[in-house]
PDB file of C-alpha atoms in Angstrom:
ATOM      1  CA  MET A   1     105.500  77.083 140.906  1.00  0.00           C
ATOM      2  CA  ASP A   2     105.375  76.788 137.107  1.00  0.00           C
ATOM      3  CA  TRP A   3     102.652  74.217 136.120  1.00  0.00           C
ATOM      4  CA  TYR A   4     104.207  73.841 132.820  1.00  0.00           C
ATOM      5  CA  CYS A   5     106.689  72.510 133.370  1.00  0.00           C
ATOM      6  CA  ASN A   6     105.075  69.083 134.846  1.00  0.00           C
ATOM      7  CA  PRO A   7     103.165  67.792 131.922  1.00  0.00           C
ATOM      8  CA  SER A   8     100.171  65.998 134.227  1.00  0.00           C
ATOM      9  CA  ASN A   9      98.424  69.338 134.650  1.00  0.00           C
ATOM     10  CA  PHE A  10      98.016  70.742 131.336  1.00  0.00           C
ATOM     11  CA  SER A  11      97.614  68.991 127.854  1.00  0.00           C
ATOM     12  CA  SER A  12      97.743  72.004 126.059  1.00  0.00           C
ATOM     13  CA  VAL A  13     100.378  73.254 123.233  1.00  0.00           C
ATOM     14  CA  ASP A  14     102.243  74.588 126.403  1.00  0.00           C
ATOM     15  CA  THR A  15     102.454  71.416 127.892  1.00  0.00           C
ATOM     16  CA  ALA A  16     103.709  69.114 124.881  1.00  0.00           C
ATOM     17  CA  GLN A  17     106.431  72.376 124.880  1.00  0.00           C
ATOM     18  CA  LEU A  18     107.612  72.270 127.747  1.00  0.00           C
ATOM     19  CA  SER A  19     107.942  68.551 128.653  1.00  0.00           C
ATOM     20  CA  PRO A  20     111.032  67.680 129.895  1.00  0.00           C
ATOM     21  CA  GLY A  21     113.320  66.091 127.983  1.00  0.00           C
ATOM     22  CA  SER A  22     111.316  66.796 124.681  1.00  0.00           C
ATOM     23  CA  GLY A  23     114.224  68.368 123.017  1.00  0.00           C
ATOM     24  CA  SER A  24     115.197  68.041 119.627  1.00  0.00           C
ATOM     25  CA  VAL A  25     117.308  69.296 116.864  1.00  0.00           C
ATOM     26  CA  GLY A  26     114.787  71.248 115.330  1.00  0.00           C
ATOM     27  CA  HIS A  27     112.752  71.899 118.143  1.00  0.00           C
ATOM     28  CA  VAL A  28     115.951  74.029 119.683  1.00  0.00           C
ATOM     29  CA  THR A  29     116.983  75.054 115.470  1.00  0.00           C
ATOM     30  CA  PHE A  30     112.837  76.972 115.760  1.00  0.00           C
ATOM     31  CA  ARG A  31     113.812  78.634 119.207  1.00  0.00           C
ATOM     32  CA  SER A  32     117.577  79.782 118.276  1.00  0.00           C
ATOM     33  CA  ILE A  33     115.674  81.698 115.555  1.00  0.00           C
ATOM     34  CA  SER A  34     113.709  83.314 117.318  1.00  0.00           C
ATOM     35  CA  VAL A  35     115.141  84.352 119.861  1.00  0.00           C
ATOM     36  CA  ALA A  36     117.925  86.032 117.316  1.00  0.00           C
ATOM     37  CA  VAL A  37     114.826  87.231 115.447  1.00  0.00           C
ATOM     38  CA  SER A  38     112.870  88.679 118.600  1.00  0.00           C
ATOM     39  CA  LEU A  39     116.277  90.409 120.184  1.00  0.00           C
ATOM     40  CA  CYS A  40     117.133  92.456 115.961  1.00  0.00           C
ATOM     41  CA  GLY A  41     113.261  93.378 117.157  1.00  0.00           C
ATOM     42  CA  LEU A  42     114.075  94.350 120.430  1.00  0.00           C
ATOM     43  CA  VAL A  43     116.040  96.648 118.149  1.00  0.00           C
ATOM     44  CA  GLY A  44     114.016  98.219 115.975  1.00  0.00           C
ATOM     45  CA  ASN A  45     111.246  98.607 118.026  1.00  0.00           C
ATOM     46  CA  GLY A  46     113.178 100.087 120.941  1.00  0.00           C
ATOM     47  CA  ILE A  47     114.633 102.534 118.083  1.00  0.00           C
ATOM     48  CA  VAL A  48     111.183 103.335 117.113  1.00  0.00           C
ATOM     49  CA  ILE A  49     109.617 103.957 120.541  1.00  0.00           C
ATOM     50  CA  TRP A  50     113.091 106.047 120.863  1.00  0.00           C
ATOM     51  CA  PHE A  51     112.510 108.328 117.994  1.00  0.00           C
ATOM     52  CA  ILE A  52     108.572 108.700 118.763  1.00  0.00           C
ATOM     53  CA  ARG A  53     109.727 110.015 122.254  1.00  0.00           C
ATOM     54  CA  LEU A  54     112.005 112.441 121.456  1.00  0.00           C
ATOM     55  CA  SER A  55     109.304 113.501 118.644  1.00  0.00           C
ATOM     56  CA  THR A  56     106.931 117.107 119.252  1.00  0.00           C
ATOM     57  CA  LYS A  57     104.904 115.873 116.657  1.00  0.00           C
ATOM     58  CA  ARG A  58     101.689 114.023 118.742  1.00  0.00           C
ATOM     59  CA  THR A  59      99.510 112.822 116.184  1.00  0.00           C
ATOM     60  CA  SER A  60      97.378 110.036 116.367  1.00  0.00           C
ATOM     61  CA  PHE A  61      98.658 107.186 114.478  1.00  0.00           C
ATOM     62  CA  PHE A  62     102.043 108.633 116.695  1.00  0.00           C
ATOM     63  CA  THR A  63     100.040 107.024 120.347  1.00  0.00           C
ATOM     64  CA  TYR A  64      99.085 104.482 118.569  1.00  0.00           C
ATOM     65  CA  SER A  65     102.854 103.362 117.085  1.00  0.00           C
ATOM     66  CA  LEU A  66     103.972 104.213 119.984  1.00  0.00           C
ATOM     67  CA  ASN A  67     101.361 101.449 122.482  1.00  0.00           C
ATOM     68  CA  LEU A  68     101.966  98.890 119.446  1.00  0.00           C
ATOM     69  CA  ALA A  69     106.254  98.702 119.907  1.00  0.00           C
ATOM     70  CA  VAL A  70     105.958  98.959 123.069  1.00  0.00           C
ATOM     71  CA  ALA A  71     103.834  95.944 123.673  1.00  0.00           C
ATOM     72  CA  ASP A  72     105.823  94.458 120.637  1.00  0.00           C
ATOM     73  CA  PHE A  73     108.862  95.117 122.704  1.00  0.00           C
ATOM     74  CA  LEU A  74     107.818  93.850 125.888  1.00  0.00           C
ATOM     75  CA  HIS A  75     105.848  90.616 123.828  1.00  0.00           C
ATOM     76  CA  LEU A  76     109.139  89.714 122.568  1.00  0.00           C
ATOM     77  CA  CYS A  77     110.762  90.215 125.425  1.00  0.00           C
ATOM     78  CA  PHE A  78     108.935  87.421 127.293  1.00  0.00           C
ATOM     79  CA  GLN A  79     109.027  85.238 123.969  1.00  0.00           C
ATOM     80  CA  ILE A  80     113.060  85.140 124.651  1.00  0.00           C
ATOM     81  CA  VAL A  81     112.571  84.181 128.699  1.00  0.00           C
ATOM     82  CA  PHE A  82     110.619  81.330 127.058  1.00  0.00           C
ATOM     83  CA  SER A  83     112.735  80.433 124.237  1.00  0.00           C
ATOM     84  CA  VAL A  84     115.786  80.893 126.008  1.00  0.00           C
ATOM     85  CA  ARG A  85     114.103  78.042 128.516  1.00  0.00           C
ATOM     86  CA  GLN A  86     113.105  75.580 125.781  1.00  0.00           C
ATOM     87  CA  ILE A  87     117.042  76.004 125.098  1.00  0.00           C
ATOM     88  CA  LEU A  88     118.208  74.910 127.699  1.00  0.00           C
ATOM     89  CA  LYS A  89     115.854  72.605 128.876  1.00  0.00           C
ATOM     90  CA  ALA A  90     116.718  70.455 125.842  1.00  0.00           C
ATOM     91  CA  PHE A  91     120.269  70.455 126.573  1.00  0.00           C
ATOM     92  CA  LEU A  92     120.065  69.986 130.664  1.00  0.00           C
ATOM     93  CA  ARG A  93     117.162  67.625 130.271  1.00  0.00           C
ATOM     94  CA  HIS A  94     115.916  69.842 133.239  1.00  0.00           C
ATOM     95  CA  CYS A  95     112.412  72.817 133.170  1.00  0.00           C
ATOM     96  CA  PHE A  96     113.535  75.665 134.957  1.00  0.00           C
ATOM     97  CA  PRO A  97     110.505  76.694 136.269  1.00  0.00           C
ATOM     98  CA  LEU A  98     108.884  80.115 135.322  1.00  0.00           C
ATOM     99  CA  PRO A  99     106.334  82.228 138.013  1.00  0.00           C
ATOM    100  CA  GLY A 100     102.830  81.472 136.758  1.00  0.00           C
ATOM    101  CA  ILE A 101     102.690  85.041 135.796  1.00  0.00           C
ATOM    102  CA  PHE A 102     105.193  85.348 132.821  1.00  0.00           C
ATOM    103  CA  MET A 103     102.341  83.075 130.814  1.00  0.00           C
ATOM    104  CA  VAL A 104      99.575  85.329 130.815  1.00  0.00           C
ATOM    105  CA  LEU A 105     101.728  88.154 130.588  1.00  0.00           C
ATOM    106  CA  ARG A 106     103.376  86.650 127.172  1.00  0.00           C
ATOM    107  CA  PHE A 107      99.738  86.756 125.563  1.00  0.00           C
ATOM    108  CA  PHE A 108      99.101  90.004 127.592  1.00  0.00           C
ATOM    109  CA  PHE A 109     101.570  91.598 125.172  1.00  0.00           C
ATOM    110  CA  TYR A 110     100.122  90.232 122.347  1.00  0.00           C
ATOM    111  CA  PHE A 111      96.196  90.912 122.543  1.00  0.00           C
ATOM    112  CA  THR A 112      97.352  94.275 122.989  1.00  0.00           C
ATOM    113  CA  SER A 113      99.262  94.613 120.404  1.00  0.00           C
ATOM    114  CA  LEU A 114      96.587  92.608 118.386  1.00  0.00           C
ATOM    115  CA  GLY A 115      94.260  95.239 120.159  1.00  0.00           C
ATOM    116  CA  VAL A 116      96.016  98.510 118.959  1.00  0.00           C
ATOM    117  CA  ILE A 117      96.392  97.733 115.182  1.00  0.00           C
ATOM    118  CA  SER A 118      92.790  96.381 115.307  1.00  0.00           C
ATOM    119  CA  ALA A 119      92.353 100.016 116.453  1.00  0.00           C
ATOM    120  CA  ILE A 120      94.523 102.200 114.058  1.00  0.00           C
ATOM    121  CA  SER A 121      93.556 100.164 111.238  1.00  0.00           C
ATOM    122  CA  CYS A 122      89.909 101.359 111.931  1.00  0.00           C
ATOM    123  CA  GLN A 123      90.163 104.600 112.728  1.00  0.00           C
ATOM    124  CA  ARG A 124      92.378 105.292 109.553  1.00  0.00           C
ATOM    125  CA  CYS A 125      89.345 103.451 107.577  1.00  0.00           C
ATOM    126  CA  LEU A 126      86.489 105.974 109.445  1.00  0.00           C
ATOM    127  CA  SER A 127      88.666 108.999 108.194  1.00  0.00           C
ATOM    128  CA  VAL A 128      89.404 107.906 104.640  1.00  0.00           C
ATOM    129  CA  LEU A 129      85.478 106.490 104.190  1.00  0.00           C
ATOM    130  CA  PHE A 130      83.890 109.688 106.590  1.00  0.00           C
ATOM    131  CA  PRO A 131      86.600 112.196 106.068  1.00  0.00           C
ATOM    132  CA  ILE A 132      84.247 115.171 107.264  1.00  0.00           C
ATOM    133  CA  TRP A 133      83.335 113.219 110.555  1.00  0.00           C
ATOM    134  CA  TYR A 134      86.390 112.909 111.186  1.00  0.00           C
ATOM    135  CA  ARG A 135      87.946 115.996 110.731  1.00  0.00           C
ATOM    136  CA  CYS A 136      85.143 117.458 112.584  1.00  0.00           C
ATOM    137  CA  HIS A 137      83.799 115.809 115.352  1.00  0.00           C
ATOM    138  CA  CYS A 138      86.473 113.124 116.034  1.00  0.00           C
ATOM    139  CA  PRO A 139      87.759 113.096 119.607  1.00  0.00           C
ATOM    140  CA  LYS A 140      91.564 114.342 120.151  1.00  0.00           C
ATOM    141  CA  HIS A 141      92.571 112.348 122.289  1.00  0.00           C
ATOM    142  CA  LEU A 142      90.475 109.448 120.411  1.00  0.00           C
ATOM    143  CA  SER A 143      93.307 107.098 120.321  1.00  0.00           C
ATOM    144  CA  ALA A 144      95.121 107.511 123.628  1.00  0.00           C
ATOM    145  CA  VAL A 145      91.781 106.801 125.164  1.00  0.00           C
ATOM    146  CA  VAL A 146      91.189 103.812 122.880  1.00  0.00           C
ATOM    147  CA  SER A 147      94.974 102.497 123.795  1.00  0.00           C
ATOM    148  CA  THR A 148      94.498 102.675 127.572  1.00  0.00           C
ATOM    149  CA  LEU A 149      91.121 101.230 127.372  1.00  0.00           C
ATOM    150  CA  LEU A 150      92.975  98.294 125.337  1.00  0.00           C
ATOM    151  CA  TRP A 151      95.923  97.953 127.571  1.00  0.00           C
ATOM    152  CA  ILE A 152      93.234  97.532 130.435  1.00  0.00           C
ATOM    153  CA  LEU A 153      90.811  95.371 128.940  1.00  0.00           C
ATOM    154  CA  THR A 154      93.034  92.503 127.917  1.00  0.00           C
ATOM    155  CA  PHE A 155      95.055  92.920 131.684  1.00  0.00           C
ATOM    156  CA  LEU A 156      92.086  92.104 132.760  1.00  0.00           C
ATOM    157  CA  LEU A 157      90.759  89.247 130.732  1.00  0.00           C
ATOM    158  CA  ASN A 158      94.172  87.641 130.817  1.00  0.00           C
ATOM    159  CA  ILE A 159      94.750  88.298 134.254  1.00  0.00           C
ATOM    160  CA  LEU A 160      90.947  86.488 134.933  1.00  0.00           C
ATOM    161  CA  ARG A 161      92.016  83.514 132.606  1.00  0.00           C
ATOM    162  CA  GLY A 162      95.113  82.912 134.198  1.00  0.00           C
ATOM    163  CA  HIS A 163      93.730  82.527 137.525  1.00  0.00           C
ATOM    164  CA  ALA A 164      90.940  81.132 136.639  1.00  0.00           C
ATOM    165  CA  CYS A 165      93.082  78.553 134.460  1.00  0.00           C
ATOM    166  CA  GLY A 166      95.273  77.412 136.539  1.00  0.00           C
ATOM    167  CA  GLN A 167      98.710  79.527 134.969  1.00  0.00           C
ATOM    168  CA  LEU A 168      98.154  81.733 138.503  1.00  0.00           C
ATOM    169  CA  TYR A 169      97.600  79.547 141.393  1.00  0.00           C
ATOM    170  CA  ILE A 170      97.599  74.911 141.690  1.00  0.00           C
ATOM    171  CA  ARG A 171      93.968  74.568 140.642  1.00  0.00           C
ATOM    172  CA  LYS A 172      91.425  75.154 138.131  1.00  0.00           C
ATOM    173  CA  THR A 173      88.146  77.145 138.559  1.00  0.00           C
ATOM    174  CA  GLN A 174      84.698  76.101 136.571  1.00  0.00           C
ATOM    175  CA  PHE A 175      84.834  79.843 135.191  1.00  0.00           C
ATOM    176  CA  CYS A 176      87.762  78.023 132.880  1.00  0.00           C
ATOM    177  CA  PRO A 177      85.729  76.936 130.789  1.00  0.00           C
ATOM    178  CA  ALA A 178      84.251  80.176 129.823  1.00  0.00           C
ATOM    179  CA  LEU A 179      87.002  82.446 130.338  1.00  0.00           C
ATOM    180  CA  LEU A 180      88.477  80.717 127.853  1.00  0.00           C
ATOM    181  CA  ALA A 181      85.806  81.117 125.088  1.00  0.00           C
ATOM    182  CA  ALA A 182      85.670  84.608 126.018  1.00  0.00           C
ATOM    183  CA  THR A 183      89.110  85.069 125.270  1.00  0.00           C
ATOM    184  CA  SER A 184      88.710  83.122 121.810  1.00  0.00           C
ATOM    185  CA  ALA A 185      85.527  85.418 121.470  1.00  0.00           C
ATOM    186  CA  TRP A 186      87.783  88.694 121.910  1.00  0.00           C
ATOM    187  CA  ALA A 187      90.425  87.601 119.655  1.00  0.00           C
ATOM    188  CA  PHE A 188      87.581  86.274 116.898  1.00  0.00           C
ATOM    189  CA  LEU A 189      86.165  90.192 117.465  1.00  0.00           C
ATOM    190  CA  LEU A 190      89.626  91.670 116.632  1.00  0.00           C
ATOM    191  CA  PHE A 191      91.148  90.217 113.758  1.00  0.00           C
ATOM    192  CA  SER A 192      87.090  90.057 112.029  1.00  0.00           C
ATOM    193  CA  ILE A 193      87.430  93.904 113.504  1.00  0.00           C
ATOM    194  CA  LEU A 194      91.339  94.324 111.514  1.00  0.00           C
ATOM    195  CA  GLY A 195      90.371  92.204 108.534  1.00  0.00           C
ATOM    196  CA  VAL A 196      86.885  94.415 108.070  1.00  0.00           C
ATOM    197  CA  SER A 197      88.308  97.368 108.086  1.00  0.00           C
ATOM    198  CA  SER A 198      91.654  96.308 106.033  1.00  0.00           C
ATOM    199  CA  LEU A 199      89.739  95.535 103.018  1.00  0.00           C
ATOM    200  CA  LEU A 200      87.886  98.397 103.057  1.00  0.00           C
ATOM    201  CA  LEU A 201      91.067 101.161 102.901  1.00  0.00           C
ATOM    202  CA  LEU A 202      92.274  98.440 100.893  1.00  0.00           C
ATOM    203  CA  LEU A 203      89.350  99.181  98.035  1.00  0.00           C
ATOM    204  CA  ARG A 204      89.481 102.542  99.201  1.00  0.00           C
ATOM    205  CA  VAL A 205      93.415 102.789  98.236  1.00  0.00           C
ATOM    206  CA  HIS A 206      92.844 101.088  94.893  1.00  0.00           C
ATOM    207  CA  ALA A 207      89.928 103.494  93.897  1.00  0.00           C
ATOM    208  CA  SER A 208      91.980 106.531  94.346  1.00  0.00           C
ATOM    209  CA  SER A 209      95.618 105.191  93.215  1.00  0.00           C
ATOM    210  CA  GLN A 210      94.251 105.219  89.668  1.00  0.00           C
ATOM    211  CA  ARG A 211      94.438 109.309  89.964  1.00  0.00           C
ATOM    212  CA  HIS A 212      96.738 109.827  92.864  1.00  0.00           C
ATOM    213  CA  GLN A 213      99.785 107.766  94.568  1.00  0.00           C
ATOM    214  CA  PRO A 214      98.096 106.468  97.930  1.00  0.00           C
ATOM    215  CA  ARG A 215      99.559 107.632 101.341  1.00  0.00           C
ATOM    216  CA  LYS A 216     102.681 106.181 102.768  1.00  0.00           C
ATOM    217  CA  LEU A 217     100.746 105.945 105.838  1.00  0.00           C
ATOM    218  CA  CYS A 218      98.240 103.297 103.944  1.00  0.00           C
ATOM    219  CA  LEU A 219     100.512 101.455 102.569  1.00  0.00           C
ATOM    220  CA  VAL A 220     102.582 101.791 106.526  1.00  0.00           C
ATOM    221  CA  LEU A 221      99.260 100.554 107.807  1.00  0.00           C
ATOM    222  CA  LEU A 222      98.006  97.690 105.452  1.00  0.00           C
ATOM    223  CA  VAL A 223     101.408  96.150 105.236  1.00  0.00           C
ATOM    224  CA  SER A 224     101.409  95.919 108.903  1.00  0.00           C
ATOM    225  CA  VAL A 225      97.927  94.168 108.467  1.00  0.00           C
ATOM    226  CA  LEU A 226      99.019  91.905 105.927  1.00  0.00           C
ATOM    227  CA  VAL A 227     102.135  90.745 108.211  1.00  0.00           C
ATOM    228  CA  PHE A 228     100.564  91.041 111.009  1.00  0.00           C
ATOM    229  CA  PHE A 229      97.551  88.023 109.165  1.00  0.00           C
ATOM    230  CA  VAL A 230     100.108  86.425 107.819  1.00  0.00           C
ATOM    231  CA  LEU A 231     102.142  85.653 111.034  1.00  0.00           C
ATOM    232  CA  GLY A 232     100.222  86.622 113.708  1.00  0.00           C
ATOM    233  CA  LEU A 233      97.061  84.950 113.411  1.00  0.00           C
ATOM    234  CA  PRO A 234      98.377  81.237 114.115  1.00  0.00           C
ATOM    235  CA  LEU A 235      99.797  81.548 117.039  1.00  0.00           C
ATOM    236  CA  SER A 236      96.220  82.579 118.326  1.00  0.00           C
ATOM    237  CA  ILE A 237      94.715  79.788 116.621  1.00  0.00           C
ATOM    238  CA  ILE A 238      96.870  77.172 117.489  1.00  0.00           C
ATOM    239  CA  ARG A 239      96.331  78.925 121.567  1.00  0.00           C
ATOM    240  CA  PHE A 240      92.684  79.879 121.931  1.00  0.00           C
ATOM    241  CA  LEU A 241      91.096  78.760 118.060  1.00  0.00           C
ATOM    242  CA  THR A 242      91.557  74.329 118.709  1.00  0.00           C
ATOM    243  CA  ALA A 243      91.441  72.540 121.490  1.00  0.00           C
ATOM    244  CA  ASP A 244      94.264  70.032 122.882  1.00  0.00           C
ATOM    245  CA  VAL A 245      97.112  70.709 119.726  1.00  0.00           C
ATOM    246  CA  GLU A 246     100.080  68.963 120.977  1.00  0.00           C
ATOM    247  CA  ASN A 247     102.395  69.085 117.690  1.00  0.00           C
ATOM    248  CA  GLU A 248     105.491  70.738 119.405  1.00  0.00           C
ATOM    249  CA  THR A 249     107.035  71.963 115.599  1.00  0.00           C
ATOM    250  CA  LEU A 250     103.122  73.255 114.809  1.00  0.00           C
ATOM    251  CA  ASN A 251     104.202  75.175 118.414  1.00  0.00           C
ATOM    252  CA  ASP A 252     107.498  76.102 116.906  1.00  0.00           C
ATOM    253  CA  ILE A 253     107.040  77.343 114.235  1.00  0.00           C
ATOM    254  CA  CYS A 254     103.884  79.637 115.964  1.00  0.00           C
ATOM    255  CA  VAL A 255     106.450  81.003 118.349  1.00  0.00           C
ATOM    256  CA  LEU A 256     108.275  81.699 115.903  1.00  0.00           C
ATOM    257  CA  LEU A 257     106.376  83.796 113.163  1.00  0.00           C
ATOM    258  CA  SER A 258     105.089  85.765 116.035  1.00  0.00           C
ATOM    259  CA  CYS A 259     108.892  86.930 116.983  1.00  0.00           C
ATOM    260  CA  THR A 260     108.710  88.093 113.662  1.00  0.00           C
ATOM    261  CA  ASN A 261     105.363  89.788 113.440  1.00  0.00           C
ATOM    262  CA  SER A 262     106.615  91.163 116.387  1.00  0.00           C
ATOM    263  CA  SER A 263     109.426  92.659 115.141  1.00  0.00           C
ATOM    264  CA  ALA A 264     108.544  93.560 111.138  1.00  0.00           C
ATOM    265  CA  ASN A 265     107.245  96.702 111.695  1.00  0.00           C
ATOM    266  CA  PRO A 266     109.699  98.697 112.118  1.00  0.00           C
ATOM    267  CA  ALA A 267     111.736  96.696 108.740  1.00  0.00           C
ATOM    268  CA  VAL A 268     108.150  97.867 107.276  1.00  0.00           C
ATOM    269  CA  TYR A 269     108.441 101.872 108.707  1.00  0.00           C
ATOM    270  CA  VAL A 270     112.081 101.406 107.436  1.00  0.00           C
ATOM    271  CA  LEU A 271     111.086 100.399 104.025  1.00  0.00           C
ATOM    272  CA  ILE A 272     107.763 101.844 103.042  1.00  0.00           C
ATOM    273  CA  GLY A 273     109.685 105.450 103.940  1.00  0.00           C
ATOM    274  CA  GLY A 274     112.235 104.589 101.513  1.00  0.00           C
ATOM    275  CA  LEU A 275     110.585 105.604  99.118  1.00  0.00           C
ATOM    276  CA  GLN A 276     111.193 108.582  97.319  1.00  0.00           C
ATOM    277  CA  ARG A 277     114.032 109.577  99.026  1.00  0.00           C
ATOM    278  CA  GLN A 278     115.403 112.992  98.445  1.00  0.00           C
ATOM    279  CA  GLN A 279     119.377 111.535  98.808  1.00  0.00           C
ATOM    280  CA  PRO A 280     120.851 108.578  99.013  1.00  0.00           C
ATOM    281  CA  ARG A 281     121.763 107.888 102.433  1.00  0.00           C
ATOM    282  CA  GLU A 282     119.208 109.704 105.077  1.00  0.00           C
ATOM    283  CA  PRO A 283     119.221 109.989 108.957  1.00  0.00           C
ATOM    284  CA  LEU A 284     116.864 107.371 110.413  1.00  0.00           C
ATOM    285  CA  GLN A 285     114.601 109.872 111.734  1.00  0.00           C
ATOM    286  CA  VAL A 286     114.240 110.635 108.757  1.00  0.00           C
ATOM    287  CA  VAL A 287     112.980 108.225 107.011  1.00  0.00           C
ATOM    288  CA  LEU A 288     110.892 106.938 110.766  1.00  0.00           C
ATOM    289  CA  GLN A 289     109.383 110.748 110.072  1.00  0.00           C
ATOM    290  CA  ARG A 290     108.468 110.192 106.321  1.00  0.00           C
ATOM    291  CA  ALA A 291     106.405 106.980 107.423  1.00  0.00           C
ATOM    292  CA  LEU A 292     104.909 108.064 110.168  1.00  0.00           C
ATOM    293  CA  GLY A 293     104.839 111.279 110.038  1.00  0.00           C
ATOM    294  CA  GLU A 294     101.572 111.586 107.561  1.00  0.00           C
ATOM    295  CA  GLU A 295      98.292 112.213 109.706  1.00  0.00           C
ATOM    296  CA  MET A 296      95.011 112.935 106.902  1.00  0.00           C
ATOM    297  CA  GLU A 297      93.283 115.173 109.920  1.00  0.00           C
ATOM    298  CA  ASP A 298      96.424 117.605 110.352  1.00  0.00           C
ATOM    299  CA  GLY A 299      96.090 118.481 106.894  1.00  0.00           C
ATOM    300  CA  LYS A 300      99.569 117.301 103.595  1.00  0.00           C
ATOM    301  CA  ASP A 301     102.414 115.650 104.665  1.00  0.00           C
ATOM    302  CA  GLY A 302     101.304 115.309 108.594  1.00  0.00           C
ATOM    303  CA  LYS A 303     101.635 119.125 109.060  1.00  0.00           C
ATOM    304  CA  ALA A 304      98.752 121.272 110.551  1.00  0.00           C
ATOM    305  CA  ARG A 305      96.993 123.455 108.545  1.00  0.00           C
ATOM    306  CA  PRO A 306      98.377 126.708 109.434  1.00  0.00           C
ATOM    307  CA  PRO A 307      95.134 129.353 110.351  1.00  0.00           C
ATOM    308  CA  GLY A 308      93.390 131.685 108.080  1.00  0.00           C
ATOM    309  CA  PRO A 309      92.097 130.987 104.699  1.00  0.00           C
ATOM    310  CA  LEU A 310      91.722 128.129 102.260  1.00  0.00           C
ATOM    311  CA  LYS A 311      91.611 128.818  99.131  1.00  0.00           C
ATOM    312  CA  GLY A 312      88.925 130.705  98.137  1.00  0.00           C
ATOM    313  CA  GLY A 313      88.822 132.480 100.968  1.00  0.00           C
ATOM    314  CA  GLU A 314      87.249 129.747 103.196  1.00  0.00           C
ATOM    315  CA  LEU A 315      88.124 129.905 106.667  1.00  0.00           C
ATOM    316  CA  PRO A 316      89.436 125.869 108.226  1.00  0.00           C
ATOM    317  CA  GLY A 317      86.323 125.771 110.025  1.00  0.00           C
ATOM    318  CA  ASP A 318      83.704 126.840 107.125  1.00  0.00           C
ATOM    319  CA  VAL A 319      85.042 123.085 106.244  1.00  0.00           C
ATOM    320  CA  CYS A 320      82.530 121.769 109.110  1.00  0.00           C
ATOM    321  CA  LEU A 321      80.124 124.577 109.043  1.00  0.00           C
ATOM    322  CA  ARG A 322      79.246 123.877 105.534  1.00  0.00           C
ATOM    323  CA  GLY A 323      79.476 119.868 105.562  1.00  0.00           C
ATOM    324  CA  THR A 324      82.045 119.483 102.474  1.00  0.00           C
ATOM    325  CA  ALA A 325      85.676 118.601 102.358  1.00  0.00           C
ATOM    326  CA  PRO A 326      88.242 119.387 100.230  1.00  0.00           C
ATOM    327  CA  ALA A 327      89.898 117.016  98.346  1.00  0.00           C
ATOM    328  CA  ILE A 328      91.580 113.991 100.025  1.00  0.00           C
ATOM    329  CA  SER A 329      95.395 114.133  98.623  1.00  0.00           C
ATOM    330  CA  TRP A 330      97.059 110.210  98.699  1.00  0.00           C
ATOM    331  CA  GLN A 331     100.812 112.188  97.736  1.00  0.00           C
TER     332      GLN A 331
END
């Protein structure tokens, strides 16, 4: 049974938006735009997933980008389901019940997306601030391990919260306040990591841009982080960091912003990848490759450094042995 169709069970923002017969022109308009934006996002993230799956290159940024695109894709799917129900409810004056797990999964994919982009920012910051350690000692499969742990931890947290707070079963339990606090703390921690690492990366990019043009991969990350803070943060604030918010319009705006955030990354990839294009029209795959294909740890332009001597007869392993790294190119 979908307890969010019954306003007597919850006083949260989800209840306020789901009370039967509360539809309005503004409500339907916001939800319709959210559906349209989400459909565009499904196409964009689907293309990114398809491109990464077909790519023979398996860099850490590709791994993170794949997980981010999958999380955004699934988040948009659930946002479409909830928004379509809101639109139908406004016209038919009837709230169509949905399984409680839908609400849990919607925020599960939202938090997974937040966790992945925080991990991207943190790892990129480490690669810029500590290039020697990152090149020589960073585990090869760190991105895959971190992504897997984020999926598992976020799933467990959301399932436990859904169970304790009555989203999966009829009654709330005594552990609901504690798990809501844990969810808020988790969101705050991820946003803090995202903010601090992005700020450090921005300062480094700004300092290096005085001599070299910033790498497109760093631009992609910084723009994606900015988009997440502007568009993704409001939903987390009204849902977990504030209590008893019952403003339907505010909720609709935050849902629309969240849908736009989950749809924006493919557009960011195309925008940044389109810089310095060599011909007026290029295949989309080439544009995405230019945006996502650069990896600092692999060498310039994301290409693996060939075996044999480096400049001055130095072998690749000598960089780690002597404790100094070649100058990092931001081009």
